[in-house]
Amino acid sequence: MTLRTIKLPPIFLFFLLYALLVNTEGLMAQTEAKLSGYVRDSKTDEPLIGATVQLVGSDLGAVTDIEGFYTITEVTPTTYNVKASYVGYESQTKFNIVVKSGGVPNVNFTLSESVEQLEGVTVRANPFRKNEETPLSIQRLSPEEIATYPGGNNDIAKVVQSLPGVSGSVGGFRNDVIIRGGAPNENVYYLDGIEIPNINHFSTQGSAGGPVGLLNVSFFEGVTLSSSAFGAQYDNVLSGVLQFDQRDGNSREYRTNFRVSSSEAAITTEGPLFKSKNEEQSNTSFIASVRRSYLQLLFQAIDLPFLPDYWDYQYKFTHKIDKYNELNFTGVGSLDNISINVPDEYSPDQQATLDQIPIINQWTTTAGISWKNRFKDNSGFMTTALSTNILNNRFEQFDDNVNQEGLVFTNNSQEQEVKFRYNLSKFLADWTINSGFIVQQSIYSNESELVDADRGFSYVNELNFTRYGIHSQASRKFLNDRLGFSAGFRMDGNTFMESGNEIHKTFSPRLSLSYELDKERKWVASASIGRYFKIPPYTVLGFSDNNGNFLNKDTKYIQSDHLVAGIEYLVTPSSRFSIEGFYKQYEDYPVSVVDSVSLANLGGGFSVLGNEKVKSLGLGRAYGMEFLYQRKFTKNFYAILAYTLYKSEFTGFNPEEYLPSTWDNRNLITFTGGYKFGNNWEVSARVRYLGQTPLAPVDEEATLNSYPNIIRDYSRQGDLLLEPFNQTDIRIDKKWNFKKLTLNVFLEFQNAFVQQLPSEPNYGLVRNDDGEIVQPRQLTIIEEVNNSSLLPTLGIVIDF
């Protein structure tokens, strides 16, 4: 399925530009703003009293109070770099902080204790923070980078694709996160330590991708991606851990953010709860949002054959019981619906989409409570979390989607997890010890039917079992803090799979080392090795025969061994070069019995992944090199440039025959950068290049017999190569600061240079000019739709 872009007349673009660029400075009064936040110890979370916070390049600054809180007043609204310093600690600078007259989130710092250095040696503070557990293959995005990401349309899943080694599916209306040649379902996602099963609306069950992100970018204090060297506390991960750090709601005053973009409207509000008039701040705060799509209105207006409609919500409540104890309540959820819209005029490509589009009714919810207890002697802390998440998915396809007649496939299922996590962090002399466990109840039910002579099934089942795991990791620095060391392990088991309780088979060791090669600490070499495991999706575990007997109880945990090494050079206090080599080797990947293809090649479509008989026999490997240049905001300019050269391939039932995977694009180039002019103008751009995409060609005879199901010949995986993907998105931002209110208007041009975007060959039935099927039925390739259009979008953000 391909989403057609919209061609707008040049005069419309002219008026949009004129409305954005017109001089409105005369409407503005002289405004001032303030900047606030907390400075704390990075280990103990203790407030640092008397720390200095300064706006770099200005005389403005402040000193923290007894709570570690600071406020800088009489600030001219613009962009600053903000530096926090404290005696005996390494200074920290936060870059690209946009100070506005309305609704500026707190800018918080966590400082690390410094070590003594030789006289006459200037140690350069590294703004690209790491830790001993994950010294490489880790990237972070700041709140401002998230909010102004060009071409992202406030979609966090698209924003993540600006990070090195991360790509999305080519062609179609998709939003997958593919990391270094791994499948979309090889990643895990955490929201303040609470795991969420997916980050997209209309998610593909058994995988994680979908067309639109469901997390609100206004919530985040930062996003962190680990593409290897995973901490032992993370289970069920093979390719990437994405951590979304939410802001605490403002505990002193109420603030609101309202956003309208090309596809949705969103409102976010935050503030204190139970705050009395004589208190400066409350011990309880909240931040909450709701978003509403109007894509369905746009799609109906341009006469597309399907109408996606969604809502989502997100919230966080924080309550500080006392100085050492804190509770957090976090939740996120979505309501998704895809309905059919019959176009007014017949066209072959629209009819093929109308034939093949599924009817989806889906809702998701995740809710969790976590308790963090800091020990009074500052020797560590413990975190306890209880959470639940549910995915309810009704997925249907018919011979006649318009009248919903002639059932082809139905999947009416629900996945629910109830998780209890405990993690203890202890500081023993120079060592940091992390250990803990997880106990999880997994509940899965499905009523599924596929009407197909060769692959059909029909069953109703319920699955209820327990998953569990333990982990431990030890880290410290040696040699005057120049050598970082971390080693750990985890083991996982479950009560369903035949070998599920043999937890020694999932023993997952890992080791990471980093060494600062010079006294100035400009050069750092790092390496890590580890073994990681993932349980197959519930759609695989719960697949049954027509009598309700589970057919995949003999599957195994998927295993992936990682070896990564790299070197980083800190060019300036705000820029770095790095190069990494990586190797991932897979074992026991599920292979489809019917199609003889590894499930590693699937998950990028809108159907259900894994609802079939499999065997845990597949092998795989992904390896390559990654180059990165990153410059934090200095002299009005910031940029991330990355090039990843890699190969990704997997086997079916023949362990000697490696075939290129669907994600084996070989070359990935990403650039994201921007320049800030005076008067709060900003121009930013994103450039993406992805090499050819290998696919399995369509088996036309089998497809004709199973239409509207499209059947591929996976024995010829890689014979079909889509052209390289190349797209440039440009964004122009302008902010106006009024008294206690900031207006941000942005204009985006997606596919600014009108590149032809690759798409898969589209198949449909031969029809006459009236759209009636010609008998006997024949399959035909639909003429390719022009995907080279420019897509302009206009957005408005109001903070007050």
PDB file of C-alpha atoms in Angstrom, residues 431-695:
ATOM      1  CA  TRP A 431      32.031   0.028  42.059  1.00  0.00           C
ATOM      2  CA  THR A 432      28.433   0.420  40.895  1.00  0.00           C
ATOM      3  CA  ILE A 433      26.436  -2.806  41.160  1.00  0.00           C
ATOM      4  CA  ASN A 434      23.058  -3.156  39.431  1.00  0.00           C
ATOM      5  CA  SER A 435      20.934  -6.240  39.979  1.00  0.00           C
ATOM      6  CA  GLY A 436      17.294  -7.183  39.886  1.00  0.00           C
ATOM      7  CA  PHE A 437      14.565  -9.384  38.519  1.00  0.00           C
ATOM      8  CA  ILE A 438      11.344  -9.359  36.525  1.00  0.00           C
ATOM      9  CA  VAL A 439       8.206 -11.487  36.856  1.00  0.00           C
ATOM     10  CA  GLN A 440       5.592 -11.172  34.138  1.00  0.00           C
ATOM     11  CA  GLN A 441       2.213 -12.718  33.432  1.00  0.00           C
ATOM     12  CA  SER A 442       1.486 -13.049  29.701  1.00  0.00           C
ATOM     13  CA  ILE A 443      -2.116 -13.469  28.555  1.00  0.00           C
ATOM     14  CA  TYR A 444      -2.951 -13.995  24.864  1.00  0.00           C
ATOM     15  CA  SER A 445      -6.211 -14.899  23.167  1.00  0.00           C
ATOM     16  CA  ASN A 446      -7.028 -15.166  19.480  1.00  0.00           C
ATOM     17  CA  GLU A 447      -9.908 -16.028  17.204  1.00  0.00           C
ATOM     18  CA  SER A 448      -8.268 -16.356  13.809  1.00  0.00           C
ATOM     19  CA  GLU A 449      -9.251 -17.669  10.389  1.00  0.00           C
ATOM     20  CA  LEU A 450      -7.484 -17.661   7.034  1.00  0.00           C
ATOM     21  CA  VAL A 451      -9.576 -18.841   4.075  1.00  0.00           C
ATOM     22  CA  ASP A 452      -6.969 -20.338   1.745  1.00  0.00           C
ATOM     23  CA  ALA A 453      -6.807 -23.839   0.232  1.00  0.00           C
ATOM     24  CA  ASP A 454      -3.027 -24.174   0.784  1.00  0.00           C
ATOM     25  CA  ARG A 455      -2.385 -22.176   3.976  1.00  0.00           C
ATOM     26  CA  GLY A 456      -5.766 -21.885   5.620  1.00  0.00           C
ATOM     27  CA  PHE A 457      -6.558 -22.321   9.316  1.00  0.00           C
ATOM     28  CA  SER A 458      -9.318 -21.608  11.766  1.00  0.00           C
ATOM     29  CA  TYR A 459      -8.908 -21.694  15.533  1.00  0.00           C
ATOM     30  CA  VAL A 460      -9.917 -20.131  18.848  1.00  0.00           C
ATOM     31  CA  ASN A 461      -7.464 -20.285  21.740  1.00  0.00           C
ATOM     32  CA  GLU A 462      -6.254 -18.732  24.975  1.00  0.00           C
ATOM     33  CA  LEU A 463      -2.702 -18.671  26.309  1.00  0.00           C
ATOM     34  CA  ASN A 464      -1.651 -17.764  29.861  1.00  0.00           C
ATOM     35  CA  PHE A 465       1.890 -18.251  31.141  1.00  0.00           C
ATOM     36  CA  THR A 466       4.603 -16.691  33.303  1.00  0.00           C
ATOM     37  CA  ARG A 467       7.857 -15.130  32.149  1.00  0.00           C
ATOM     38  CA  TYR A 468      10.712 -14.348  34.512  1.00  0.00           C
ATOM     39  CA  GLY A 469      14.299 -13.203  34.497  1.00  0.00           C
ATOM     40  CA  ILE A 470      17.235 -12.134  36.687  1.00  0.00           C
ATOM     41  CA  HIS A 471      20.142  -9.821  35.944  1.00  0.00           C
ATOM     42  CA  SER A 472      23.271  -8.322  37.472  1.00  0.00           C
ATOM     43  CA  GLN A 473      25.953  -5.941  36.263  1.00  0.00           C
ATOM     44  CA  ALA A 474      29.078  -4.424  37.847  1.00  0.00           C
ATOM     45  CA  SER A 475      30.836  -1.280  36.602  1.00  0.00           C
ATOM     46  CA  ARG A 476      33.700   0.947  37.666  1.00  0.00           C
ATOM     47  CA  LYS A 477      36.530   3.102  36.383  1.00  0.00           C
ATOM     48  CA  PHE A 478      40.252   2.495  36.797  1.00  0.00           C
ATOM     49  CA  LEU A 479      43.491   4.359  36.064  1.00  0.00           C
ATOM     50  CA  ASN A 480      42.418   7.795  37.203  1.00  0.00           C
ATOM     51  CA  ASP A 481      39.007   7.243  35.560  1.00  0.00           C
ATOM     52  CA  ARG A 482      40.519   6.683  32.122  1.00  0.00           C
ATOM     53  CA  LEU A 483      39.589   2.985  31.874  1.00  0.00           C
ATOM     54  CA  GLY A 484      35.908   2.107  32.072  1.00  0.00           C
ATOM     55  CA  PHE A 485      34.861  -1.490  32.760  1.00  0.00           C
ATOM     56  CA  SER A 486      31.462  -3.173  32.937  1.00  0.00           C
ATOM     57  CA  ALA A 487      30.461  -6.837  33.024  1.00  0.00           C
ATOM     58  CA  GLY A 488      27.109  -8.444  33.571  1.00  0.00           C
ATOM     59  CA  PHE A 489      24.651 -11.192  32.722  1.00  0.00           C
ATOM     60  CA  ARG A 490      20.961 -12.028  32.636  1.00  0.00           C
ATOM     61  CA  MET A 491      18.898 -15.212  32.335  1.00  0.00           C
ATOM     62  CA  ASP A 492      15.256 -15.528  31.268  1.00  0.00           C
ATOM     63  CA  GLY A 493      12.674 -18.264  31.275  1.00  0.00           C
ATOM     64  CA  ASN A 494       8.986 -18.995  30.836  1.00  0.00           C
ATOM     65  CA  THR A 495       6.446 -21.657  31.691  1.00  0.00           C
ATOM     66  CA  PHE A 496       5.059 -22.217  28.179  1.00  0.00           C
ATOM     67  CA  MET A 497       7.810 -23.256  25.769  1.00  0.00           C
ATOM     68  CA  GLU A 498       9.082 -26.836  26.027  1.00  0.00           C
ATOM     69  CA  SER A 499      12.553 -25.623  26.995  1.00  0.00           C
ATOM     70  CA  GLY A 500      11.288 -22.444  28.668  1.00  0.00           C
ATOM     71  CA  ASN A 501      12.389 -23.351  32.208  1.00  0.00           C
ATOM     72  CA  GLU A 502      15.909 -24.328  31.142  1.00  0.00           C
ATOM     73  CA  ILE A 503      17.161 -20.835  31.941  1.00  0.00           C
ATOM     74  CA  HIS A 504      20.829 -21.820  31.588  1.00  0.00           C
ATOM     75  CA  LYS A 505      20.158 -21.855  27.838  1.00  0.00           C
ATOM     76  CA  THR A 506      19.464 -18.132  27.948  1.00  0.00           C
ATOM     77  CA  PHE A 507      22.563 -17.229  29.972  1.00  0.00           C
ATOM     78  CA  SER A 508      23.386 -13.837  28.504  1.00  0.00           C
ATOM     79  CA  PRO A 509      26.863 -12.500  29.416  1.00  0.00           C
ATOM     80  CA  ARG A 510      28.176  -9.099  28.320  1.00  0.00           C
ATOM     81  CA  LEU A 511      31.412  -7.117  28.714  1.00  0.00           C
ATOM     82  CA  SER A 512      32.223  -3.498  27.846  1.00  0.00           C
ATOM     83  CA  LEU A 513      35.535  -1.599  27.960  1.00  0.00           C
ATOM     84  CA  SER A 514      36.486   1.978  27.177  1.00  0.00           C
ATOM     85  CA  TYR A 515      39.833   3.745  27.446  1.00  0.00           C
ATOM     86  CA  GLU A 516      40.727   7.430  27.137  1.00  0.00           C
ATOM     87  CA  LEU A 517      43.867   7.342  25.017  1.00  0.00           C
ATOM     88  CA  ASP A 518      45.280  10.782  25.845  1.00  0.00           C
ATOM     89  CA  LYS A 519      45.538  12.894  28.974  1.00  0.00           C
ATOM     90  CA  GLU A 520      43.256  15.572  27.514  1.00  0.00           C
ATOM     91  CA  ARG A 521      40.606  12.861  26.989  1.00  0.00           C
ATOM     92  CA  LYS A 522      39.971  13.764  23.378  1.00  0.00           C
ATOM     93  CA  TRP A 523      40.494  10.210  22.101  1.00  0.00           C
ATOM     94  CA  VAL A 524      38.424   7.297  23.454  1.00  0.00           C
ATOM     95  CA  ALA A 525      38.553   3.667  22.286  1.00  0.00           C
ATOM     96  CA  SER A 526      35.703   1.334  23.224  1.00  0.00           C
ATOM     97  CA  ALA A 527      34.667  -2.278  22.667  1.00  0.00           C
ATOM     98  CA  SER A 528      31.859  -4.556  23.793  1.00  0.00           C
ATOM     99  CA  ILE A 529      30.802  -8.153  23.384  1.00  0.00           C
ATOM    100  CA  GLY A 530      27.525  -9.688  24.449  1.00  0.00           C
ATOM    101  CA  ARG A 531      24.869 -12.340  23.908  1.00  0.00           C
ATOM    102  CA  TYR A 532      21.198 -11.372  23.882  1.00  0.00           C
ATOM    103  CA  PHE A 533      17.924 -13.309  23.684  1.00  0.00           C
ATOM    104  CA  LYS A 534      14.352 -12.605  22.607  1.00  0.00           C
ATOM    105  CA  ILE A 535      11.243 -14.752  23.061  1.00  0.00           C
ATOM    106  CA  PRO A 536       9.234 -15.264  19.839  1.00  0.00           C
ATOM    107  CA  PRO A 537       6.110 -13.080  19.445  1.00  0.00           C
ATOM    108  CA  TYR A 538       2.823 -14.156  21.020  1.00  0.00           C
ATOM    109  CA  THR A 539       1.402 -14.605  17.515  1.00  0.00           C
ATOM    110  CA  VAL A 540       3.973 -17.389  17.044  1.00  0.00           C
ATOM    111  CA  LEU A 541       3.595 -18.953  20.489  1.00  0.00           C
ATOM    112  CA  GLY A 542      -0.212 -18.856  20.326  1.00  0.00           C
ATOM    113  CA  PHE A 543      -0.632 -20.276  16.818  1.00  0.00           C
ATOM    114  CA  SER A 544      -2.863 -23.376  16.868  1.00  0.00           C
ATOM    115  CA  ASP A 545      -4.257 -26.028  14.605  1.00  0.00           C
ATOM    116  CA  ASN A 546      -7.990 -26.275  13.930  1.00  0.00           C
ATOM    117  CA  ASN A 547      -8.447 -28.208  17.173  1.00  0.00           C
ATOM    118  CA  GLY A 548      -6.805 -25.503  19.290  1.00  0.00           C
ATOM    119  CA  ASN A 549      -3.502 -27.381  19.832  1.00  0.00           C
ATOM    120  CA  PHE A 550      -0.476 -25.085  20.095  1.00  0.00           C
ATOM    121  CA  LEU A 551       1.917 -25.902  17.230  1.00  0.00           C
ATOM    122  CA  ASN A 552       4.962 -23.818  18.200  1.00  0.00           C
ATOM    123  CA  LYS A 553       5.683 -24.860  21.793  1.00  0.00           C
ATOM    124  CA  ASP A 554       8.997 -26.312  20.606  1.00  0.00           C
ATOM    125  CA  THR A 555      10.342 -22.920  19.462  1.00  0.00           C
ATOM    126  CA  LYS A 556      13.431 -21.459  21.133  1.00  0.00           C
ATOM    127  CA  TYR A 557      14.540 -18.032  22.253  1.00  0.00           C
ATOM    128  CA  ILE A 558      16.126 -16.125  19.354  1.00  0.00           C
ATOM    129  CA  GLN A 559      19.834 -15.564  20.041  1.00  0.00           C
ATOM    130  CA  SER A 560      22.009 -12.697  18.835  1.00  0.00           C
ATOM    131  CA  ASP A 561      25.727 -12.297  19.575  1.00  0.00           C
ATOM    132  CA  HIS A 562      27.170  -8.772  19.238  1.00  0.00           C
ATOM    133  CA  LEU A 563      30.762  -7.653  18.819  1.00  0.00           C
ATOM    134  CA  VAL A 564      31.358  -3.901  18.507  1.00  0.00           C
ATOM    135  CA  ALA A 565      34.521  -1.782  18.602  1.00  0.00           C
ATOM    136  CA  GLY A 566      35.072   1.882  17.880  1.00  0.00           C
ATOM    137  CA  ILE A 567      37.029   5.043  18.461  1.00  0.00           C
ATOM    138  CA  GLU A 568      35.873   8.607  19.139  1.00  0.00           C
ATOM    139  CA  TYR A 569      37.704  11.907  18.789  1.00  0.00           C
ATOM    140  CA  LEU A 570      36.421  15.038  20.514  1.00  0.00           C
ATOM    141  CA  VAL A 571      37.272  17.722  17.942  1.00  0.00           C
ATOM    142  CA  THR A 572      36.014  20.685  19.967  1.00  0.00           C
ATOM    143  CA  PRO A 573      34.059  21.008  23.227  1.00  0.00           C
ATOM    144  CA  SER A 574      30.904  20.664  21.101  1.00  0.00           C
ATOM    145  CA  SER A 575      31.785  18.315  18.208  1.00  0.00           C
ATOM    146  CA  ARG A 576      33.074  14.796  17.648  1.00  0.00           C
ATOM    147  CA  PHE A 577      34.008  12.195  15.061  1.00  0.00           C
ATOM    148  CA  SER A 578      33.538   8.481  15.681  1.00  0.00           C
ATOM    149  CA  ILE A 579      33.821   5.259  13.748  1.00  0.00           C
ATOM    150  CA  GLU A 580      32.499   1.858  14.825  1.00  0.00           C
ATOM    151  CA  GLY A 581      32.607  -1.643  13.437  1.00  0.00           C
ATOM    152  CA  PHE A 582      29.837  -4.064  14.390  1.00  0.00           C
ATOM    153  CA  TYR A 583      28.991  -7.723  13.905  1.00  0.00           C
ATOM    154  CA  LYS A 584      25.689  -9.397  14.867  1.00  0.00           C
ATOM    155  CA  GLN A 585      25.217 -13.155  14.529  1.00  0.00           C
ATOM    156  CA  TYR A 586      21.763 -14.750  14.922  1.00  0.00           C
ATOM    157  CA  GLU A 587      20.722 -18.295  15.796  1.00  0.00           C
ATOM    158  CA  ASP A 588      17.371 -20.068  16.276  1.00  0.00           C
ATOM    159  CA  TYR A 589      15.392 -17.514  14.246  1.00  0.00           C
ATOM    160  CA  PRO A 590      11.849 -18.792  13.496  1.00  0.00           C
ATOM    161  CA  VAL A 591      11.414 -19.916   9.885  1.00  0.00           C
ATOM    162  CA  SER A 592       7.997 -20.197   8.225  1.00  0.00           C
ATOM    163  CA  VAL A 593       7.128 -23.819   7.432  1.00  0.00           C
ATOM    164  CA  VAL A 594       4.867 -22.767   4.542  1.00  0.00           C
ATOM    165  CA  ASP A 595       7.117 -20.158   2.910  1.00  0.00           C
ATOM    166  CA  SER A 596      10.573 -21.339   4.089  1.00  0.00           C
ATOM    167  CA  VAL A 597      11.515 -17.768   4.965  1.00  0.00           C
ATOM    168  CA  SER A 598      13.003 -16.395   8.158  1.00  0.00           C
ATOM    169  CA  LEU A 599      10.596 -14.176  10.083  1.00  0.00           C
ATOM    170  CA  ALA A 600      13.515 -11.717  10.195  1.00  0.00           C
ATOM    171  CA  ASN A 601      12.467 -10.738   6.643  1.00  0.00           C
ATOM    172  CA  LEU A 602       8.882  -9.974   7.661  1.00  0.00           C
ATOM    173  CA  GLY A 603       7.110  -7.431   9.838  1.00  0.00           C
ATOM    174  CA  GLY A 604       7.167  -4.469   7.469  1.00  0.00           C
ATOM    175  CA  GLY A 605       3.590  -4.872   6.251  1.00  0.00           C
ATOM    176  CA  PHE A 606       0.120  -4.339   7.649  1.00  0.00           C
ATOM    177  CA  SER A 607      -0.812  -7.977   8.205  1.00  0.00           C
ATOM    178  CA  VAL A 608      -0.082 -10.056  11.328  1.00  0.00           C
ATOM    179  CA  LEU A 609       3.471 -11.331  11.784  1.00  0.00           C
ATOM    180  CA  GLY A 610       3.957 -14.909  12.938  1.00  0.00           C
ATOM    181  CA  ASN A 611       0.443 -16.374  12.780  1.00  0.00           C
ATOM    182  CA  GLU A 612       1.763 -19.625  11.299  1.00  0.00           C
ATOM    183  CA  LYS A 613       3.716 -22.824  11.966  1.00  0.00           C
ATOM    184  CA  VAL A 614       7.477 -22.161  12.374  1.00  0.00           C
ATOM    185  CA  LYS A 615      10.719 -23.964  13.165  1.00  0.00           C
ATOM    186  CA  SER A 616      13.582 -22.393  15.183  1.00  0.00           C
ATOM    187  CA  LEU A 617      16.264 -23.221  12.627  1.00  0.00           C
ATOM    188  CA  GLY A 618      17.182 -19.899  11.020  1.00  0.00           C
ATOM    189  CA  LEU A 619      20.603 -18.281  11.080  1.00  0.00           C
ATOM    190  CA  GLY A 620      21.514 -14.712  10.301  1.00  0.00           C
ATOM    191  CA  ARG A 621      24.203 -12.068  10.386  1.00  0.00           C
ATOM    192  CA  ALA A 622      24.450  -8.315  10.048  1.00  0.00           C
ATOM    193  CA  TYR A 623      27.781  -6.514  10.022  1.00  0.00           C
ATOM    194  CA  GLY A 624      29.359  -3.294   8.888  1.00  0.00           C
ATOM    195  CA  MET A 625      30.980   0.051   9.729  1.00  0.00           C
ATOM    196  CA  GLU A 626      29.447   3.297  10.919  1.00  0.00           C
ATOM    197  CA  PHE A 627      30.935   6.797  10.663  1.00  0.00           C
ATOM    198  CA  LEU A 628      29.523   9.719  12.638  1.00  0.00           C
ATOM    199  CA  TYR A 629      30.166  13.445  12.822  1.00  0.00           C
ATOM    200  CA  GLN A 630      28.098  15.367  15.340  1.00  0.00           C
ATOM    201  CA  ARG A 631      28.178  19.050  16.251  1.00  0.00           C
ATOM    202  CA  LYS A 632      26.170  20.460  19.114  1.00  0.00           C
ATOM    203  CA  PHE A 633      24.677  23.916  18.733  1.00  0.00           C
ATOM    204  CA  THR A 634      27.547  26.418  18.449  1.00  0.00           C
ATOM    205  CA  LYS A 635      27.828  29.593  16.383  1.00  0.00           C
ATOM    206  CA  ASN A 636      24.166  29.187  15.411  1.00  0.00           C
ATOM    207  CA  PHE A 637      24.725  25.806  13.702  1.00  0.00           C
ATOM    208  CA  TYR A 638      24.143  22.147  14.670  1.00  0.00           C
ATOM    209  CA  ALA A 639      24.377  18.905  12.672  1.00  0.00           C
ATOM    210  CA  ILE A 640      24.466  15.104  12.745  1.00  0.00           C
ATOM    211  CA  LEU A 641      26.014  13.328   9.736  1.00  0.00           C
ATOM    212  CA  ALA A 642      26.259   9.540   9.680  1.00  0.00           C
ATOM    213  CA  TYR A 643      27.157   6.906   7.106  1.00  0.00           C
ATOM    214  CA  THR A 644      26.505   3.223   7.761  1.00  0.00           C
ATOM    215  CA  LEU A 645      27.867   0.558   5.393  1.00  0.00           C
ATOM    216  CA  TYR A 646      26.424  -2.834   6.264  1.00  0.00           C
ATOM    217  CA  LYS A 647      25.224  -6.224   5.079  1.00  0.00           C
ATOM    218  CA  SER A 648      22.244  -8.151   6.470  1.00  0.00           C
ATOM    219  CA  GLU A 649      21.369 -11.727   5.480  1.00  0.00           C
ATOM    220  CA  PHE A 650      19.428 -14.688   6.844  1.00  0.00           C
ATOM    221  CA  THR A 651      18.838 -18.357   6.044  1.00  0.00           C
ATOM    222  CA  GLY A 652      15.654 -20.365   5.682  1.00  0.00           C
ATOM    223  CA  PHE A 653      15.752 -24.124   6.208  1.00  0.00           C
ATOM    224  CA  ASN A 654      19.085 -24.464   4.376  1.00  0.00           C
ATOM    225  CA  PRO A 655      21.778 -23.313   6.860  1.00  0.00           C
ATOM    226  CA  GLU A 656      24.301 -22.955   4.036  1.00  0.00           C
ATOM    227  CA  GLU A 657      22.222 -20.553   1.936  1.00  0.00           C
ATOM    228  CA  TYR A 658      22.298 -16.973   3.197  1.00  0.00           C
ATOM    229  CA  LEU A 659      19.990 -14.637   1.291  1.00  0.00           C
ATOM    230  CA  PRO A 660      19.912 -10.830   1.577  1.00  0.00           C
ATOM    231  CA  SER A 661      17.337  -9.691   4.094  1.00  0.00           C
ATOM    232  CA  THR A 662      14.573  -7.211   3.375  1.00  0.00           C
ATOM    233  CA  TRP A 663      16.635  -4.674   5.396  1.00  0.00           C
ATOM    234  CA  ASP A 664      19.897  -5.260   3.502  1.00  0.00           C
ATOM    235  CA  ASN A 665      20.157  -1.788   1.953  1.00  0.00           C
ATOM    236  CA  ARG A 666      23.981  -1.780   2.258  1.00  0.00           C
ATOM    237  CA  ASN A 667      24.293   2.022   2.346  1.00  0.00           C
ATOM    238  CA  LEU A 668      22.585   4.404   4.760  1.00  0.00           C
ATOM    239  CA  ILE A 669      23.393   8.114   4.864  1.00  0.00           C
ATOM    240  CA  THR A 670      21.592  10.487   7.207  1.00  0.00           C
ATOM    241  CA  PHE A 671      22.105  14.191   7.756  1.00  0.00           C
ATOM    242  CA  THR A 672      20.127  16.416  10.093  1.00  0.00           C
ATOM    243  CA  GLY A 673      21.164  19.982  10.757  1.00  0.00           C
ATOM    244  CA  GLY A 674      20.023  23.538  11.122  1.00  0.00           C
ATOM    245  CA  TYR A 675      21.029  27.169  11.313  1.00  0.00           C
ATOM    246  CA  LYS A 676      19.486  29.770  13.610  1.00  0.00           C
ATOM    247  CA  PHE A 677      19.268  33.341  12.368  1.00  0.00           C
ATOM    248  CA  GLY A 678      18.387  36.439  14.320  1.00  0.00           C
ATOM    249  CA  ASN A 679      14.857  37.270  15.491  1.00  0.00           C
ATOM    250  CA  ASN A 680      14.129  33.592  16.269  1.00  0.00           C
ATOM    251  CA  TRP A 681      14.273  32.324  12.682  1.00  0.00           C
ATOM    252  CA  GLU A 682      15.545  28.810  12.028  1.00  0.00           C
ATOM    253  CA  VAL A 683      16.077  26.724   8.895  1.00  0.00           C
ATOM    254  CA  SER A 684      16.736  23.004   9.265  1.00  0.00           C
ATOM    255  CA  ALA A 685      17.032  20.069   6.899  1.00  0.00           C
ATOM    256  CA  ARG A 686      17.051  16.296   6.902  1.00  0.00           C
ATOM    257  CA  VAL A 687      18.653  14.279   4.108  1.00  0.00           C
ATOM    258  CA  ARG A 688      18.297  10.505   3.881  1.00  0.00           C
ATOM    259  CA  TYR A 689      19.803   8.082   1.385  1.00  0.00           C
ATOM    260  CA  LEU A 690      19.109   4.355   1.580  1.00  0.00           C
ATOM    261  CA  GLY A 691      20.516   1.863  -0.912  1.00  0.00           C
ATOM    262  CA  GLN A 692      18.581  -0.672  -2.941  1.00  0.00           C
ATOM    263  CA  THR A 693      15.994  -2.741  -1.037  1.00  0.00           C
ATOM    264  CA  PRO A 694      16.016  -6.518  -1.718  1.00  0.00           C
ATOM    265  CA  LEU A 695      12.591  -8.155  -1.871  1.00  0.00           C
TER     266      LEU A 695
END
